Tab-separated table of C-alpha atoms in Angstrom:
chain	number	residue	atom	x	y	z
A	22	UNK	CA	-90.242	-103.883	83.417
A	23	UNK	CA	-89.461	-102.592	86.889
A	24	UNK	CA	-89.516	-99.078	88.243
A	25	UNK	CA	-88.003	-97.814	91.464
A	26	UNK	CA	-89.283	-94.644	93.087
A	27	UNK	CA	-87.449	-92.936	95.931
A	28	UNK	CA	-88.965	-90.527	98.398
A	29	UNK	CA	-88.135	-88.844	101.675
A	30	UNK	CA	-85.328	-86.527	100.738
A	31	UNK	CA	-85.222	-82.934	101.789
A	32	UNK	CA	-83.370	-80.184	103.571
A	33	UNK	CA	-82.364	-80.711	107.185
A	34	UNK	CA	-80.083	-79.143	109.728
A	35	UNK	CA	-76.907	-80.896	110.766
A	36	UNK	CA	-77.723	-83.442	113.428
A	37	UNK	CA	-81.176	-84.017	112.052
A	38	UNK	CA	-82.751	-87.119	110.602
A	39	UNK	CA	-84.450	-88.263	107.439
A	40	UNK	CA	-85.947	-91.525	106.317
A	41	UNK	CA	-85.700	-92.449	102.679
A	42	UNK	CA	-87.963	-94.984	101.032
A	43	UNK	CA	-87.708	-96.756	97.717
A	44	UNK	CA	-90.525	-98.865	96.361
A	45	UNK	CA	-90.225	-101.169	93.389
A	46	UNK	CA	-93.088	-102.032	91.111
A	47	UNK	CA	-93.484	-104.137	88.020
A	48	UNK	CA	-93.047	-107.735	87.036
A	49	UNK	CA	-91.107	-108.730	90.091
A	50	UNK	CA	-90.491	-112.324	90.953
A	51	UNK	CA	-88.144	-111.591	93.801
A	52	UNK	CA	-85.516	-109.102	94.859
A	53	UNK	CA	-82.065	-110.072	95.970
A	54	UNK	CA	-79.980	-107.148	97.140
A	55	UNK	CA	-81.387	-103.706	97.797
A	56	UNK	CA	-79.220	-100.719	98.382
A	57	UNK	CA	-78.653	-97.021	98.569
A	58	UNK	CA	-76.010	-95.027	96.775
A	59	UNK	CA	-75.305	-91.337	96.731
A	60	UNK	CA	-73.578	-88.852	94.524
A	61	UNK	CA	-72.466	-85.384	95.529
A	62	UNK	CA	-71.483	-82.703	93.035
A	63	UNK	CA	-67.998	-83.320	91.730
A	64	UNK	CA	-67.800	-86.782	93.245
A	65	UNK	CA	-68.408	-90.284	92.012
A	66	UNK	CA	-71.452	-92.232	93.018
A	67	UNK	CA	-70.677	-94.243	96.111
A	68	UNK	CA	-72.212	-97.038	98.078
A	69	UNK	CA	-74.075	-96.002	101.201
A	70	UNK	CA	-75.604	-99.275	102.332
A	71	UNK	CA	-76.822	-102.582	100.973
A	72	UNK	CA	-79.025	-105.304	102.367
A	73	UNK	CA	-79.284	-108.785	100.928
A	74	UNK	CA	-82.309	-111.028	100.773
A	75	UNK	CA	-80.830	-112.776	103.783
A	76	UNK	CA	-80.584	-109.445	105.627
A	77	UNK	CA	-76.827	-109.230	105.356
A	78	UNK	CA	-75.974	-105.561	105.599
A	79	UNK	CA	-73.008	-103.494	104.546
A	80	UNK	CA	-72.453	-99.804	105.194
A	81	UNK	CA	-69.988	-97.295	103.973
A	82	UNK	CA	-67.561	-96.428	106.733
A	83	UNK	CA	-68.715	-92.831	106.630
A	84	UNK	CA	-72.268	-93.729	107.667
A	85	UNK	CA	-71.735	-96.610	110.070
A	86	UNK	CA	-73.478	-95.993	113.348
A	87	UNK	CA	-75.632	-93.240	111.881
A	88	UNK	CA	-77.618	-94.834	109.058
A	89	UNK	CA	-79.796	-97.916	109.130
A	90	UNK	CA	-80.952	-99.816	106.073
A	91	UNK	CA	-83.952	-102.112	106.186
A	92	UNK	CA	-86.311	-103.808	103.778
A	93	UNK	CA	-89.908	-104.920	103.561
A	94	UNK	CA	-90.118	-107.711	101.041
A	95	UNK	CA	-93.910	-107.750	101.070
A	96	UNK	CA	-93.862	-104.143	99.877
A	97	UNK	CA	-90.788	-104.447	97.648
A	98	UNK	CA	-89.403	-101.521	99.560
A	99	UNK	CA	-86.062	-100.556	101.014
A	100	UNK	CA	-85.594	-97.852	103.628
A	101	UNK	CA	-82.687	-95.789	104.798
A	102	UNK	CA	-82.977	-94.177	108.203
A	103	UNK	CA	-80.423	-91.412	108.425
A	104	UNK	CA	-79.570	-89.947	111.799
A	105	UNK	CA	-76.992	-87.447	112.997
A	106	UNK	CA	-76.776	-86.056	109.509
A	107	UNK	CA	-73.703	-84.107	108.536
A	108	UNK	CA	-73.177	-81.566	105.778
A	109	UNK	CA	-70.963	-84.089	104.016
A	110	UNK	CA	-73.998	-86.351	103.678
A	111	UNK	CA	-75.415	-83.870	101.200
A	112	UNK	CA	-75.933	-85.720	97.935
A	113	UNK	CA	-78.501	-87.172	95.648
A	114	UNK	CA	-79.435	-90.580	96.987
A	115	UNK	CA	-80.251	-93.387	94.589
A	116	UNK	CA	-82.015	-96.639	95.229
A	117	UNK	CA	-80.659	-99.796	93.650
A	118	UNK	CA	-82.148	-103.260	93.501
A	119	UNK	CA	-81.146	-106.571	92.015
A	120	UNK	CA	-84.471	-107.831	90.713
A	121	UNK	CA	-85.517	-111.194	89.379
A	122	UNK	CA	-88.282	-110.408	86.923
A	123	UNK	CA	-91.136	-112.733	86.076
A	124	UNK	CA	-91.927	-111.545	82.576
A	125	UNK	CA	-91.377	-112.198	79.735
A	126	UNK	CA	-89.045	-114.783	81.173
A	127	UNK	CA	-87.254	-115.242	84.437
A	128	UNK	CA	-84.164	-113.075	84.423
A	129	UNK	CA	-82.170	-110.881	86.767
A	130	UNK	CA	-81.477	-107.193	86.266
A	131	UNK	CA	-80.164	-104.265	88.234
A	132	UNK	CA	-82.479	-101.269	88.477
A	133	UNK	CA	-81.935	-97.728	89.658
A	134	UNK	CA	-84.314	-95.082	90.876
A	135	UNK	CA	-84.236	-91.476	89.766
A	136	UNK	CA	-82.759	-90.292	93.033
A	137	UNK	CA	-83.888	-88.046	95.844
A	138	UNK	CA	-81.940	-85.040	97.049
A	139	UNK	CA	-80.692	-84.827	100.610
A	140	UNK	CA	-79.236	-81.523	101.706
A	141	UNK	CA	-77.787	-81.022	105.169
A	142	UNK	CA	-77.066	-77.497	106.295
A	143	UNK	CA	-74.547	-76.546	108.949
């Protein structure tokens, strides 16, 4: 069983910055893709950024040039550095990982964190 825990959300002024972290724990053999998604009230959950095990990165058009995703495989952690935040970035941000578990047998699953709130005021 794998658990993902996000941290780093909060309230910031427009133009400010936050760094989100998401650490995975459990019976992890390896992690393929890691990513961040967000969901604002009244909107569907959307992709923010993903990073593969080979460090291939994709960003939503709305965050390109402002957000940076990175990963630390030794810590089973993915980060999202958010700069030049805008009010429209306000959402609950969720961590997502494609995990190859080691117990009870080798298998791959997608896990989600509980989310961390990011609120950007104008």
